[in-house]
Amino acid sequence: MFTFRSHPRISGQVSSPLLLPALHASHSGTWLRPANGATGAVSKGDAIMAAADTPLLLLNAPLVATRLGYPDLSGLDLLELFAFIHPARFCVPTPRGLAEALGLEEPQGDEHVPEFLQAAAGKLIETCQSGNWPEREGAWSALQSLVRLRWPWAQVLSPYVAKPERAEKWLFSKLPEWEDAPERPAPSQVALPQDAVLARLDQLTGEGAERREGQRSYASEAAQVFAPRSQRGAPHLLLAQAGTGIGKTLGYLAPASLWSEASQGTVWVSTYTKNLQRQLRQESKRAWPGTRADGSLPVVVRKGRENYLCLLNLEDALQGGFTGRPAILAQLVARWAAYSQDGDMIGGDLPGWLGTLFRKRGIAALTDQRGECVYAGCPHYRKCFIERAARASAQADLVIANHALVMINAARGRDHAQRPTRIIFDEGHHVFEAADSTFAAALTGQEAIELRRWIVGPERANRGRRRGLAARLADVASYDDGSGDAVEAAIEAAHALPADGWLQRLHDGEPSGPIEALLAAVRTATYARDESGQEAGYGIETEASGLPGELIEAAGDAQQALAAIRVPMMKLGSRLEAVLADAPDWLDAQGRARIEGARHSLTWRIDLIAAWEALLSRLCGQDGDNLADPEFVDWLAVDRSDAREFDIGIHRRWLDPMKPFAKVVLEPSHGVMLTSATLTDRNPEGDPWDVAVARSGAEYVETQPLLSSAESPFDYAARAEVLIVTDIKKGDLPALAGAYARLIEASEGGVLGLFTAIRRLRAVHGRIADRLARAGLPLYAQHVDPIDTGTLVDIFRDDPHASLLGTDALRDGVDVPGHSLRCVVMEQVPWPRPDILHKARRAANGGSAYDDRIIRARLAQAFGRLIRSNEDRGHFVVLSPAFPSRLLTAFPEGTPVTRLTLDEALQRVAAGVSDGIETTDGLGGSMGQIAGEGTSLK
């Protein structure tokens, strides 16, 4: 029996509610509403029993399951229904967000949510009966498939989705085909007059807009990167510091649009975060129309292949490759694909929450994660979202991409003529990190098994389309004996790579083949040298020096095995080139494109194997360290999560990744701009530009970088305050949790909490979430709530009473202007993780001064989340009793700083930021003027 406490009905709803039982669970309690009856508060146990008896209306079933502690919870999830009825439409996955999306009244309190769910379900079903349902096409056919898959909503929807008079086209027959276009000629060499640039800026900002001199100066200086280059290998290089609020997006789009118009060339703007990509797409509409007169796109968003829906993978999934819940996901994705703008599944118009509803890696399985694309050999090649984006970008005036894609495209793009030559790196302070990842090498079990699968193909009756070289190039191999022999030799040699079950064999002490034997030796050496405490459950690593003889011997055997794979692959590449040069009669344009794609894939995998061989050759030196290359940092690692191993291998990073960046990206370019609000280092003892120049790659090219600085127009002295709380002892978890709870209560939500350790984040969330929810202050957290990071930020932005806890991903790139973010709280000083790579770079770059630069950058990035517009106000709180004064220059000049107790901080947060802060000790509030750890600024 359930004990109900009744609540009044929601007023103002206009749709007939769907009279099915509804359940809502939050950190403040659990509420159940029968099909006909009043909503009542119930225990978690009673809610679980009710859910087991009959399907209940839910909103975000995985989140409700987490709140109830019942992972097997299932029911009628309104988010799945929304994704079916309104594919490719945005919705924040909360009662508030769903109400806004459907035009319903928001439920005022958790106790009213079950009744709202009934009303929202009724509204969605009413849409199915409407004559102007814009996404009706394809719904009936998809629903028939979902009925067979026993989708919980299928039987509910069937009476309301009418069968169309004409049979609906299958998705793969109605998607439009891309068309080839002639190669775009090289851009004209033009110079941009300053008055023309400023006129274009005025046009973009709009008539009557405030004229910002900082933005105008910034735009004029950005125009310099578009001037004709005077020397090969020496691009125009501009480093532009632009404080928050300058308007840098329109500042560089003004000269970029002017140059592309005059030269008929393409400008690439590269970002580090998907949020900025979305913002750029919106801002670019001021400079370019949605389409040109001929229907082509002047602005294109480009991402890596793994971001886009693979139609061949989707077809496999729809035809039996997926079963159970993943098969339902595939049907919903197919609905979305018919309405998607560009097929972008990660950060595009596919709801970020859709994949998390199905708990498995279904979304990843529908993209080209393993580089298995068969290009022109695919039956959907002419409709491929990825190929359409690539071809559109070749003809575009503006390509919006990300740092990794720009670097990879420059390093191994299929068409050299389409590689970017005019590039603007927005969020330029992240170029170093992106280059560090792009130009890394890692010989690990996971990487090696992926290579084996690409060469050999599936080794058992796996579902899906994983095809090896023999299947990809069967017709070529049968025509050209040399190609056939090379394919056979590569496949035979690839059996030396790890196979399925490799990790278990290593645990059992039974490695199979030379690569697994090497990984076993790596695992043994890493554990033997570990000093961190294996019980911690985190990954462990050790330097690749002074290695035992058995590991060095295994490295030599593995190196020979890799060479045996590389040689026939190189031969195959040469044979494919010969086939193309003397093409047989049967080789049509589509076949030629398929062979070109295979050659491209072969080339970068050959380069990958060569990088692994170079890595192993260093390990095979006498005593394991005589051949150490000072340009690289090598180490062994066992990757673990919650004490469970998931990968083992050898890693190599450039000591300075800007060296390959300069060679691959800067030298071939004509103009490059790096811009950010935190490009320079606010170090009072040195030139703030030294770090920016060093992390740009400028010292490796024959050019002198241009430097530009535009200060933020925001009045930080009046609108922001830094509070350093001195009475929360480090390591005191109860005190830390209590501080977060009291700060969120004082701020009435709107808090972004930043942590340096996931373990502490989870512990704090677990201690305070229920308490805050009972006060009407919902708390969300990365690594706790089963919601992707982008959606968590959407929820946080949408609800001014919500707060969000997170780690590095939330410290940078989160744009939440307005009242929703009014307080940023850091649990402690964000010290760098003292791993082997950091140790090497620290030793090469000034020791503790290198650490300080990293910390100041992190603090500046975190502080930048607080003030995003002229109307924003707020506090930046650091819970650190020993915050070093030398780090205070991270904050904008003039920002008041106060060292105080938690009780005093709570009073200030509750009162809000005052118009001015007077000091009692004559030091003022300006950064750089604060001396001593105990200074108290009032």
GROMACS .gro file of N, CA and C in nm, residues 136-229:
model
  282
  136ARG      N    1   0.579   1.474  -3.919
  136ARG     CA    2   0.493   1.357  -3.939
  136ARG      C    3   0.556   1.257  -4.036
  137GLU      N    4   0.623   1.306  -4.141
  137GLU     CA    5   0.680   1.219  -4.243
  137GLU      C    6   0.773   1.115  -4.180
  138GLY      N    7   0.747   0.989  -4.206
  138GLY     CA    8   0.830   0.881  -4.156
  138GLY      C    9   0.790   0.828  -4.020
  139ALA      N   10   0.701   0.897  -3.950
  139ALA     CA   11   0.668   0.857  -3.813
  139ALA      C   12   0.594   0.724  -3.810
  140TRP      N   13   0.498   0.704  -3.902
  140TRP     CA   14   0.420   0.581  -3.899
  140TRP      C   15   0.508   0.459  -3.925
  141SER      N   16   0.594   0.470  -4.025
  141SER     CA   17   0.682   0.356  -4.058
  141SER      C   18   0.775   0.324  -3.942
  142ALA      N   19   0.832   0.429  -3.882
  142ALA     CA   20   0.922   0.407  -3.768
  142ALA      C   21   0.846   0.343  -3.652
  143LEU      N   22   0.721   0.384  -3.634
  143LEU     CA   23   0.643   0.331  -3.522
  143LEU      C   24   0.615   0.181  -3.541
  144GLN      N   25   0.596   0.137  -3.666
  144GLN     CA   26   0.572  -0.006  -3.688
  144GLN      C   27   0.695  -0.087  -3.647
  145SER      N   28   0.813  -0.035  -3.677
  145SER     CA   29   0.935  -0.104  -3.634
  145SER      C   30   0.948  -0.103  -3.483
  146LEU      N   31   0.909   0.008  -3.421
  146LEU     CA   32   0.919   0.018  -3.275
  146LEU      C   33   0.816  -0.071  -3.205
  147VAL      N   34   0.703  -0.096  -3.270
  147VAL     CA   35   0.605  -0.191  -3.215
  147VAL      C   36   0.667  -0.329  -3.209
  148ARG      N   37   0.736  -0.368  -3.317
  148ARG     CA   38   0.799  -0.500  -3.321
  148ARG      C   39   0.911  -0.512  -3.216
  149LEU      N   40   0.976  -0.398  -3.186
  149LEU     CA   41   1.084  -0.397  -3.087
  149LEU      C   42   1.031  -0.382  -2.944
  150ARG      N   43   0.897  -0.372  -2.932
  150ARG     CA   44   0.832  -0.358  -2.802
  150ARG      C   45   0.878  -0.234  -2.726
  151TRP      N   46   0.890  -0.127  -2.798
  151TRP     CA   47   0.916   0.003  -2.735
  151TRP      C   48   0.798   0.037  -2.644
  152PRO      N   49   0.821   0.074  -2.519
  152PRO     CA   50   0.708   0.097  -2.428
  152PRO      C   51   0.604   0.196  -2.479
  153TRP      N   52   0.647   0.295  -2.556
  153TRP     CA   53   0.553   0.396  -2.605
  153TRP      C   54   0.475   0.350  -2.727
  154ALA      N   55   0.519   0.243  -2.792
  154ALA     CA   56   0.461   0.208  -2.921
  154ALA      C   57   0.311   0.180  -2.912
  155GLN      N   58   0.271   0.098  -2.814
  155GLN     CA   59   0.129   0.066  -2.802
  155GLN      C   60   0.046   0.188  -2.762
  156VAL      N   61   0.107   0.278  -2.684
  156VAL     CA   62   0.035   0.400  -2.646
  156VAL      C   63   0.012   0.490  -2.767
  157LEU      N   64   0.113   0.500  -2.854
  157LEU     CA   65   0.107   0.592  -2.967
  157LEU      C   66   0.026   0.539  -3.084
  158SER      N   67   0.021   0.407  -3.101
  158SER     CA   68  -0.036   0.349  -3.223
  158SER      C   69  -0.175   0.402  -3.259
  159PRO      N   70  -0.266   0.422  -3.165
  159PRO     CA   71  -0.399   0.472  -3.204
  159PRO      C   72  -0.398   0.617  -3.254
  160TYR      N   73  -0.288   0.688  -3.227
  160TYR     CA   74  -0.288   0.831  -3.256
  160TYR      C   75  -0.204   0.869  -3.378
  161VAL      N   76  -0.123   0.778  -3.430
  161VAL     CA   77  -0.041   0.807  -3.548
  161VAL      C   78  -0.106   0.739  -3.667
  162ALA      N   79  -0.167   0.816  -3.752
  162ALA     CA   80  -0.245   0.762  -3.863
  162ALA      C   81  -0.153   0.709  -3.973
  163LYS      N   82  -0.197   0.602  -4.038
  163LYS     CA   83  -0.123   0.548  -4.150
  163LYS      C   84  -0.136   0.642  -4.269
  164PRO      N   85  -0.026   0.680  -4.333
  164PRO     CA   86  -0.033   0.774  -4.446
  164PRO      C   87  -0.099   0.710  -4.568
  165GLU      N   88  -0.156   0.794  -4.653
  165GLU     CA   89  -0.222   0.743  -4.774
  165GLU      C   90  -0.120   0.681  -4.869
  166ARG      N   91  -0.002   0.740  -4.875
  166ARG     CA   92   0.102   0.685  -4.960
  166ARG      C   93   0.213   0.626  -4.873
  167ALA      N   94   0.273   0.519  -4.924
  167ALA     CA   95   0.382   0.456  -4.850
  167ALA      C   96   0.497   0.554  -4.831
  168GLU      N   97   0.551   0.557  -4.711
  168GLU     CA   98   0.660   0.650  -4.681
  168GLU      C   99   0.792   0.596  -4.734
  169LYS      N  100   0.874   0.687  -4.782
  169LYS     CA  101   1.006   0.647  -4.833
  169LYS      C  102   1.095   0.605  -4.718
  170TRP      N  103   1.183   0.510  -4.747
  170TRP     CA  104   1.283   0.469  -4.651
  170TRP      C  105   1.385   0.580  -4.637
  171LEU      N  106   1.440   0.597  -4.519
  171LEU     CA  107   1.535   0.705  -4.493
  171LEU      C  108   1.643   0.712  -4.600
  172PHE      N  109   1.700   0.597  -4.637
  172PHE     CA  110   1.817   0.597  -4.725
  172PHE      C  111   1.781   0.631  -4.869
  173SER      N  112   1.652   0.630  -4.900
  173SER     CA  113   1.612   0.669  -5.035
  173SER      C  114   1.570   0.815  -5.044
  174LYS      N  115   1.544   0.877  -4.928
  174LYS     CA  116   1.496   1.016  -4.933
  174LYS      C  117   1.601   1.118  -4.892
  175LEU      N  118   1.712   1.073  -4.837
  175LEU     CA  119   1.818   1.169  -4.805
  175LEU      C  120   1.875   1.226  -4.935
  176PRO      N  121   1.904   1.355  -4.940
  176PRO     CA  122   1.958   1.414  -5.064
  176PRO      C  123   2.101   1.371  -5.089
  177GLU      N  124   2.138   1.368  -5.214
  177GLU     CA  125   2.275   1.335  -5.252
  177GLU      C  126   2.357   1.462  -5.265
  178TRP      N  127   2.483   1.453  -5.226
  178TRP     CA  128   2.572   1.565  -5.250
  178TRP      C  129   2.619   1.560  -5.395
  179GLU      N  130   2.662   1.674  -5.444
  179GLU     CA  131   2.708   1.683  -5.582
  179GLU      C  132   2.852   1.730  -5.584
  180ASP      N  133   2.929   1.675  -5.676
  180ASP     CA  134   3.066   1.721  -5.694
  180ASP      C  135   3.066   1.861  -5.752
  181ALA      N  136   3.166   1.938  -5.716
  181ALA     CA  137   3.182   2.074  -5.769
  181ALA      C  138   3.325   2.089  -5.817
  182PRO      N  139   3.346   2.176  -5.913
  182PRO     CA  140   3.484   2.196  -5.960
  182PRO      C  141   3.572   2.249  -5.848
  183GLU      N  142   3.699   2.216  -5.853
  183GLU     CA  143   3.792   2.261  -5.749
  183GLU      C  144   3.796   2.412  -5.745
  184ARG      N  145   3.792   2.467  -5.626
  184ARG     CA  146   3.793   2.611  -5.610
  184ARG      C  147   3.932   2.664  -5.642
  185PRO      N  148   3.942   2.769  -5.722
  185PRO     CA  149   4.076   2.820  -5.755
  185PRO      C  150   4.145   2.879  -5.634
  186ALA      N  151   4.276   2.894  -5.642
  186ALA     CA  152   4.351   2.955  -5.532
  186ALA      C  153   4.298   3.095  -5.506
  187PRO      N  154   4.293   3.136  -5.380
  187PRO     CA  155   4.240   3.270  -5.350
  187PRO      C  156   4.329   3.380  -5.407
  188SER      N  157   4.266   3.489  -5.440
  188SER     CA  158   4.341   3.606  -5.489
  188SER      C  159   4.419   3.668  -5.374
  189GLN      N  160   4.530   3.728  -5.408
  189GLN     CA  161   4.613   3.796  -5.307
  189GLN      C  162   4.562   3.939  -5.290
  190VAL      N  163   4.500   3.965  -5.178
  190VAL     CA  164   4.441   4.097  -5.154
  190VAL      C  165   4.485   4.149  -5.019
  191ALA      N  166   4.490   4.281  -5.009
  191ALA     CA  167   4.513   4.349  -4.882
  191ALA      C  168   4.384   4.416  -4.841
  192LEU      N  169   4.358   4.422  -4.711
  192LEU     CA  170   4.232   4.477  -4.661
  192LEU      C  171   4.254   4.618  -4.607
  193PRO      N  172   4.195   4.719  -4.669
  193PRO     CA  173   4.205   4.855  -4.614
  193PRO      C  174   4.136   4.864  -4.479
  194GLN      N  175   4.195   4.941  -4.390
  194GLN     CA  176   4.141   4.950  -4.255
  194GLN      C  177   4.000   5.006  -4.254
  195ASP      N  178   3.973   5.107  -4.338
  195ASP     CA  179   3.839   5.167  -4.337
  195ASP      C  180   3.734   5.067  -4.384
  196ALA      N  181   3.772   4.976  -4.477
  196ALA     CA  182   3.678   4.874  -4.523
  196ALA      C  183   3.650   4.773  -4.413
  197VAL      N  184   3.752   4.738  -4.336
  197VAL     CA  185   3.734   4.644  -4.226
  197VAL      C  186   3.641   4.703  -4.122
  198LEU      N  187   3.661   4.829  -4.087
  198LEU     CA  188   3.577   4.892  -3.985
  198LEU      C  189   3.435   4.911  -4.035
  199ALA      N  190   3.421   4.939  -4.164
  199ALA     CA  191   3.286   4.950  -4.220
  199ALA      C  192   3.214   4.816  -4.213
  200ARG      N  193   3.287   4.707  -4.242
  200ARG     CA  194   3.225   4.576  -4.233
  200ARG      C  195   3.189   4.544  -4.088
  201LEU      N  196   3.273   4.583  -3.993
  201LEU     CA  197   3.243   4.561  -3.851
  201LEU      C  198   3.115   4.636  -3.812
  202ASP      N  199   3.102   4.760  -3.857
  202ASP     CA  200   2.980   4.837  -3.828
  202ASP      C  201   2.857   4.768  -3.885
  203GLN      N  202   2.874   4.710  -4.003
  203GLN     CA  203   2.764   4.638  -4.066
  203GLN      C  204   2.723   4.516  -3.984
  204LEU      N  205   2.822   4.444  -3.931
  204LEU     CA  206   2.793   4.324  -3.855
  204LEU      C  207   2.733   4.355  -3.718
  205THR      N  208   2.782   4.457  -3.651
  205THR     CA  209   2.730   4.490  -3.518
  205THR      C  210   2.591   4.552  -3.527
  206GLY      N  211   2.559   4.612  -3.640
  206GLY     CA  212   2.424   4.663  -3.660
  206GLY      C  213   2.411   4.811  -3.633
  207GLU      N  214   2.312   4.870  -3.698
  207GLU     CA  215   2.289   5.013  -3.683
  207GLU      C  216   2.246   5.045  -3.541
  208GLY      N  217   2.306   5.148  -3.484
  208GLY     CA  218   2.272   5.189  -3.350
  208GLY      C  219   2.347   5.116  -3.240
  209ALA      N  220   2.428   5.018  -3.278
  209ALA     CA  221   2.504   4.944  -3.177
  209ALA      C  222   2.612   5.032  -3.117
  210GLU      N  223   2.644   5.003  -2.991
  210GLU     CA  224   2.750   5.078  -2.923
  210GLU      C  225   2.884   5.056  -2.994
  211ARG      N  226   2.953   5.166  -3.022
  211ARG     CA  227   3.084   5.156  -3.087
  211ARG      C  228   3.190   5.131  -2.980
  212ARG      N  229   3.254   5.014  -2.988
  212ARG     CA  230   3.355   4.977  -2.889
  212ARG      C  231   3.492   4.990  -2.953
  213GLU      N  232   3.571   5.083  -2.899
  213GLU     CA  233   3.701   5.109  -2.959
  213GLU      C  234   3.793   4.988  -2.949
  214GLY      N  235   3.782   4.914  -2.839
  214GLY     CA  236   3.864   4.794  -2.826
  214GLY      C  237   3.834   4.694  -2.936
  215GLN      N  238   3.707   4.678  -2.970
  215GLN     CA  239   3.668   4.585  -3.075
  215GLN      C  240   3.717   4.633  -3.211
  216ARG      N  241   3.711   4.765  -3.236
  216ARG     CA  242   3.753   4.819  -3.364
  216ARG      C  243   3.904   4.804  -3.383
  217SER      N  244   3.978   4.828  -3.276
  217SER     CA  245   4.123   4.808  -3.284
  217SER      C  246   4.157   4.662  -3.307
  218TYR      N  247   4.084   4.576  -3.238
  218TYR     CA  248   4.104   4.431  -3.252
  218TYR      C  249   4.078   4.386  -3.396
  219ALA      N  250   3.969   4.433  -3.456
  219ALA     CA  251   3.936   4.395  -3.593
  219ALA      C  252   4.042   4.443  -3.692
  220SER      N  253   4.093   4.564  -3.671
  220SER     CA  254   4.197   4.617  -3.760
  220SER      C  255   4.323   4.533  -3.754
  221GLU      N  256   4.360   4.491  -3.634
  221GLU     CA  257   4.481   4.410  -3.620
  221GLU      C  258   4.460   4.267  -3.672
  222ALA      N  259   4.338   4.215  -3.657
  222ALA     CA  260   4.309   4.082  -3.711
  222ALA      C  261   4.322   4.081  -3.863
  223ALA      N  262   4.297   4.193  -3.927
  223ALA     CA  263   4.304   4.199  -4.074
  223ALA      C  264   4.445   4.174  -4.126
  224GLN      N  265   4.546   4.193  -4.041
  224GLN     CA  266   4.684   4.178  -4.086
  224GLN      C  267   4.719   4.034  -4.126
  225VAL      N  268   4.650   3.935  -4.070
  225VAL     CA  269   4.684   3.797  -4.104
  225VAL      C  270   4.636   3.760  -4.244
  226PHE      N  271   4.555   3.846  -4.307
  226PHE     CA  272   4.505   3.816  -4.441
  226PHE      C  273   4.588   3.884  -4.550
  227ALA      N  274   4.693   3.955  -4.513
  227ALA     CA  275   4.780   4.019  -4.612
  227ALA      C  276   4.859   3.914  -4.689
  228PRO      N  277   4.900   3.942  -4.812
  228PRO     CA  278   4.980   3.845  -4.889
  228PRO      C  279   5.109   3.810  -4.815
  229ARG      N  280   5.144   3.682  -4.818
  229ARG     CA  281   5.265   3.634  -4.753
  229ARG      C  282   5.387   3.671  -4.836
   0.00000   0.00000   0.00000
